[in-house]
Coordinates of C-alpha atoms in Angstrom, one line a residue:
M1 CA 98.7 86.0 126.7
D2 CA 101.0 84.1 124.9
S3 CA 100.5 83.3 121.2
N4 CA 101.3 79.5 121.8
V5 CA 98.5 79.4 124.1
F6 CA 96.2 81.7 121.8
K7 CA 96.9 79.3 119.0
N8 CA 95.5 76.2 120.8
Q9 CA 92.2 77.9 121.8
S10 CA 88.9 77.2 120.1
L11 CA 87.8 80.0 117.5
Q12 CA 85.2 81.1 120.2
E13 CA 87.4 81.5 122.8
K14 CA 89.8 83.2 120.3
L15 CA 87.2 85.8 119.6
E16 CA 86.3 86.3 122.8
M17 CA 89.9 87.1 124.0
I18 CA 90.4 89.3 120.8
F19 CA 86.8 91.2 121.4
N20 CA 87.9 91.7 125.2
N21 CA 91.2 92.3 125.0
G22 CA 92.6 93.2 121.6
S23 CA 92.8 96.8 119.7
E24 CA 91.5 96.7 116.1
L25 CA 94.2 98.3 113.9
Y26 CA 93.2 98.3 110.2
Y27 CA 91.2 96.3 107.9
R28 CA 91.4 94.9 104.3
S29 CA 89.5 93.1 101.7
H30 CA 90.7 90.2 99.8
L31 CA 88.5 88.0 97.5
Y32 CA 85.2 87.8 99.3
Y33 CA 86.7 88.3 102.9
T34 CA 86.9 91.6 105.1
I35 CA 89.9 91.2 107.5
R36 CA 90.4 93.0 110.2
L37 CA 93.7 93.4 112.0
Y38 CA 94.0 93.3 115.6
S39 CA 97.1 93.6 118.3
L40 CA 96.8 91.3 121.0
G41 CA 99.7 91.6 123.7
D42 CA 102.9 91.3 121.9
F43 CA 101.5 89.5 118.6
F44 CA 98.8 90.4 115.8
V45 CA 96.0 88.4 114.8
E46 CA 93.5 88.4 111.6
V47 CA 89.9 87.9 111.7
W48 CA 88.7 86.7 108.3
Y49 CA 85.0 87.8 108.1
L50 CA 82.9 86.6 105.2
P51 CA 80.1 89.5 104.9
Y52 CA 77.8 87.8 102.6
S53 CA 77.4 84.8 105.1
K54 CA 77.6 86.9 108.1
K55 CA 80.3 84.2 109.2
I56 CA 83.5 84.3 110.6
D57 CA 85.8 81.9 108.6
K58 CA 89.1 82.1 110.7
V59 CA 91.4 83.6 113.1
E60 CA 95.0 83.6 112.3
I61 CA 98.0 84.9 114.0
I62 CA 100.2 87.0 111.9
S63 CA 103.7 88.0 111.8
L64 CA 105.0 91.5 112.1
E65 CA 106.7 91.2 108.8
D66 CA 103.1 90.2 106.8
V67 CA 101.6 93.1 108.8
L68 CA 104.1 95.6 107.8
H69 CA 103.7 94.3 104.0
L70 CA 100.1 93.8 104.1
Y71 CA 98.9 97.2 105.7
R72 CA 102.3 99.2 104.5
H73 CA 99.7 101.4 102.6
Q74 CA 97.6 102.3 105.7
F75 CA 100.3 103.4 107.9
D76 CA 100.8 107.3 108.4
I77 CA 104.5 107.7 109.0
S78 CA 104.5 111.4 108.3
E79 CA 105.0 112.2 112.0
L80 CA 108.0 110.2 112.1
L81 CA 109.7 111.9 109.7
S82 CA 109.1 115.6 110.7

């Protein structure tokens, strides 16, 4: 899937694509959100979930640079260093 095509889909279509074809990688918390990171082909997306209202608020494409910055503490690179 191309990220430009993904961007133009409805929220429901994006979620179906993510849950059927994506791979969940990590999660983080921000304010009231639980944010889950998925890889989807050659790009990454975040699903922003509000646990208290049990609602997915948004789905956003995220750049590799932002993934490395926001999730850097969750990566285990020890195997790469040995």
